[in-house]
Coordinates of C-alpha atoms and ligand atoms in Angstrom, one line a residue:
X598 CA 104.5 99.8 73.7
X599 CA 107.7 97.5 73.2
X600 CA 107.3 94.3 75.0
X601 CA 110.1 94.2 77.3
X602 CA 108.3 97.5 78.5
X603 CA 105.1 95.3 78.6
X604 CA 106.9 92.6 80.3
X605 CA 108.5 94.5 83.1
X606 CA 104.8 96.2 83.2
X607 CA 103.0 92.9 83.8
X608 CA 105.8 91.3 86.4
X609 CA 105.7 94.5 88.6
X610 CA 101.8 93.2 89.0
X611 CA 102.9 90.1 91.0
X612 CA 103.5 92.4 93.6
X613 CA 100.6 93.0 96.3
X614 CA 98.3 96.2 95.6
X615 CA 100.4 97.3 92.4
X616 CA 97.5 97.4 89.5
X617 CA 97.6 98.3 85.9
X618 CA 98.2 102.0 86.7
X619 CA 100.9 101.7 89.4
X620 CA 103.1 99.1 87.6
X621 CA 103.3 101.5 84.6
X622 CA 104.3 104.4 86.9
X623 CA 106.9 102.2 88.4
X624 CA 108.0 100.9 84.9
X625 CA 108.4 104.3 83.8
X626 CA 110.2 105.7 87.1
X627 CA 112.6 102.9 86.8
X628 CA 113.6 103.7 83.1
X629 CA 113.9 107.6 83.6
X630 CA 115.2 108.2 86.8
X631 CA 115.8 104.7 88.6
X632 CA 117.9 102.6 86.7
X633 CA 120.3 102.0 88.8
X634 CA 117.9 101.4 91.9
X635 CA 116.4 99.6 89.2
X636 CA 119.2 97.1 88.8
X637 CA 119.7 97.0 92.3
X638 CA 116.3 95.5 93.0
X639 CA 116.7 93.0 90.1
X640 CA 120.1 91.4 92.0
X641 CA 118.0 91.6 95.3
X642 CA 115.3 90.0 93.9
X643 CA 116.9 87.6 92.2
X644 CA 119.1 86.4 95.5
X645 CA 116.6 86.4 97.8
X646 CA 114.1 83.9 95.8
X647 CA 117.1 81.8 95.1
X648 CA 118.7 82.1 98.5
X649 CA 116.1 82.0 101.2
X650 CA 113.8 79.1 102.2
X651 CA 112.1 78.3 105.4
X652 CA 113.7 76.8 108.6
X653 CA 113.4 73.2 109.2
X654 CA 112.1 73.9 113.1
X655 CA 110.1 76.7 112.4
X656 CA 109.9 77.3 109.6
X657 CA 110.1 81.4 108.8
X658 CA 112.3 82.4 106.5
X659 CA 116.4 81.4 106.4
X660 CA 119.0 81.4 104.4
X661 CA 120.6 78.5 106.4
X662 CA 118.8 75.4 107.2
X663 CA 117.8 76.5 110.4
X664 CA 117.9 79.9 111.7
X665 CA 119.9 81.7 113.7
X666 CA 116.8 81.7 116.3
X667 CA 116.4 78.3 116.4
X668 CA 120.0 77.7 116.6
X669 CA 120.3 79.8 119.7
X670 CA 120.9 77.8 122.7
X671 CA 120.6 80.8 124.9
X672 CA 116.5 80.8 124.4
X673 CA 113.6 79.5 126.5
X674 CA 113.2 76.1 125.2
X675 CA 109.8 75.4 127.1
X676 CA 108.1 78.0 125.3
X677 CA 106.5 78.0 121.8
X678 CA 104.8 80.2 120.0
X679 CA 102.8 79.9 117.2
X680 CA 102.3 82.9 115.0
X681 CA 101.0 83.2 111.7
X682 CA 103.4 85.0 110.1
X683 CA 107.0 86.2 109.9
X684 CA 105.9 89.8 110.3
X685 CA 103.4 88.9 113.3
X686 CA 107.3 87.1 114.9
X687 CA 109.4 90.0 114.4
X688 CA 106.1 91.9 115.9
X689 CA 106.1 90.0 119.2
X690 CA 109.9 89.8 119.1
X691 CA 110.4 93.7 119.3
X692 CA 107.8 94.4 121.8
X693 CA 107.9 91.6 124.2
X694 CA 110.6 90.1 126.3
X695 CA 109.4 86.7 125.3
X696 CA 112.6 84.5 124.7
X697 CA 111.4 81.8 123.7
X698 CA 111.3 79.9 120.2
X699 CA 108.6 80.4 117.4
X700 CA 106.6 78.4 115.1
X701 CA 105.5 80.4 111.8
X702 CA 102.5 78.9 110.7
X703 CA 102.5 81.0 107.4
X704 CA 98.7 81.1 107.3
X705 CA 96.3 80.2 109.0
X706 CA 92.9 77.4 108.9
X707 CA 91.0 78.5 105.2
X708 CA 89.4 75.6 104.5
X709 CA 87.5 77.2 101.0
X710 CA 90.9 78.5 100.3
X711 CA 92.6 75.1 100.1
X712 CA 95.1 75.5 103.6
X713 CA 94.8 72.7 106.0
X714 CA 96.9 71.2 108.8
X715 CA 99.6 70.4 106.1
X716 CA 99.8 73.8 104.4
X717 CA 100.5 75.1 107.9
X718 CA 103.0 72.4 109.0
X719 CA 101.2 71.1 111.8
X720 CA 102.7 68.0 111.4
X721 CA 106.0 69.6 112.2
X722 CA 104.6 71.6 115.0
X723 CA 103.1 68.5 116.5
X724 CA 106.8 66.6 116.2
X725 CA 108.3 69.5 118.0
X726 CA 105.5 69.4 120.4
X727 CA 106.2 64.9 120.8
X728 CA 110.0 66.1 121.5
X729 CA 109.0 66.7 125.0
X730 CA 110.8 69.8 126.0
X731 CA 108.0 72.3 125.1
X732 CA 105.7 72.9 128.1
X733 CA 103.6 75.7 126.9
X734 CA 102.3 76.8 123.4
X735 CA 101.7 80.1 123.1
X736 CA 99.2 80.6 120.0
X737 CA 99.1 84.0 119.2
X738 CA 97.3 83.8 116.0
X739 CA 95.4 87.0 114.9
X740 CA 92.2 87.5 116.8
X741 CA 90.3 87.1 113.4
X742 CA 87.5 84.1 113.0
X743 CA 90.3 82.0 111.0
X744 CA 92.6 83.0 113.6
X745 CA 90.4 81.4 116.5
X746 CA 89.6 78.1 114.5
X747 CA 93.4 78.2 114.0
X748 CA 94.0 78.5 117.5
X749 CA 91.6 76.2 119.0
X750 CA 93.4 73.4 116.6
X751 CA 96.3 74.0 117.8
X752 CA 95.3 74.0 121.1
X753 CA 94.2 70.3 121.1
X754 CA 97.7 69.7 119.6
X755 CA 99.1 70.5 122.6
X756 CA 96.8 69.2 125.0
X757 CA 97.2 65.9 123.2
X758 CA 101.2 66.0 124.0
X759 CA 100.7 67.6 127.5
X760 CA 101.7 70.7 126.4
X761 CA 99.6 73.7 128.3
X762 CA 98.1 76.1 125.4
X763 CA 97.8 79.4 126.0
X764 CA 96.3 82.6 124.4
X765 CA 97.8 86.6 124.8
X766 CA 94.8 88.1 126.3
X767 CA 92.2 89.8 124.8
X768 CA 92.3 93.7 123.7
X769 CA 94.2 93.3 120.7
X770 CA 91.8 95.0 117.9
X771 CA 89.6 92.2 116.7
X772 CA 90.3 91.2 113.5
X773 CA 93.4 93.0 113.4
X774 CA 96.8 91.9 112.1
X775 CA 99.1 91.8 115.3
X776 CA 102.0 93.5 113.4
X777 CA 99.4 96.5 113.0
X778 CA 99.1 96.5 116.7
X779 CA 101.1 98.9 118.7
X780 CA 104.0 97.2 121.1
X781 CA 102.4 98.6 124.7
X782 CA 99.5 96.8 123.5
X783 CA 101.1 93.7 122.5
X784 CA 103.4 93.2 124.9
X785 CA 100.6 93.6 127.7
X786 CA 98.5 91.2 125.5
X787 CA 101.4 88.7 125.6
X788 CA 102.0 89.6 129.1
X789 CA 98.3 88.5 130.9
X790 CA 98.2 85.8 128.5
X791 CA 96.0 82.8 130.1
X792 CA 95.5 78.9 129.1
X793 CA 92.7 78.0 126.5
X794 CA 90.0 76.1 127.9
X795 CA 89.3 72.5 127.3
X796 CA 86.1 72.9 124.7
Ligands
ZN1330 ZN1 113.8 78.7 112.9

């Protein structure tokens, strides 16, 4: 096999769920039929790891400094809420009418796997939180056992800033990923949401 073949190969398996066998098909699709596509994706790629970071409030992904959410002074600023992902945002942002701002944790509490407080920013959440404008924090981490530990964290965050915590209610799937869930289900979730208890 020539090695730029081989190398193409072995950088198509950074990408989630692409083994061996499916980076090979790619590879080979690309060079038959795709190579224009195949170009394509190279430029995309390229820009976008060069060109977008995280936003200094929230810190999802932007190509400015801070994004045009956070910029937007048309939006609830009493209301936060703390998801774990940028998927699980644009999720909540499609099905609810929550208007709001966001935190994106990017994670969420894994100990064993090395994420703590700092991984997730929760220094940053807790400055926004000190600011003084927020008055409730809606978590709406993933109902997974992470995602609870996450969420009762957070929760003493904003208790210790007098910030009111608050969960979506229950019914989402357990241990499902909220972008999975459908939006009449989320959006009642986040709907009947009700404060987190002090325990
Ligand atoms: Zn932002």
């Amino acid at each position: 096999m020539s090695a730029l073949l081989e190398q193409l190969i072995d950088a198509l398996r950074v990408l989630p769920g692409v083994g061996q066998k499916s980076a090979q098909r790619m590879a080979y699709h690309v060079l038959e039929r795709g190579r224009d596509g195949g170009a394509r994706l190279a430029a995309a790629l390229a820009e976008a790891v060069e060109k977008i970071g995280h936003c200094a409030r929230c810190r999802d992904f932007s190509e400015t400094p801070v994004c045009a959410t956070c910029a937007s002074a048309s939006r609830d600023a009493q209301a936060l809420c703390a998801v774990e992902t940028p998927a699980d945002r644009l999720a909540i942002e499609q099905a609810t009418g929550y208007r709001g701002f966001y935190f994106v944790l990017q994670g969420r509490l894994s100990p064993l796997d090395g994420i703590g407080p700092r991984e997730l920013g929760l220094d940053l959440l807790a400055a926004r939180l000190a600011e003084g404008e927020v008055r409730e924090l809606i978590i709406a981490t993933n109902p997974t056992v992470e995602g609870e530990a996450t969420a009762h964290y957070l929760a003493q965050i904003a208790r210790q800033h007098g910030v009111r915590p608050s969960r979506p209610a229950h019914g989402l799937p357990l241990g499902g990923e909220l972008e999975f869930v459908d939006r009449g289900t989320l959006s009642h979730a986040f709907g009947s949401r009700s404060e987190i208890g002090d325990s």
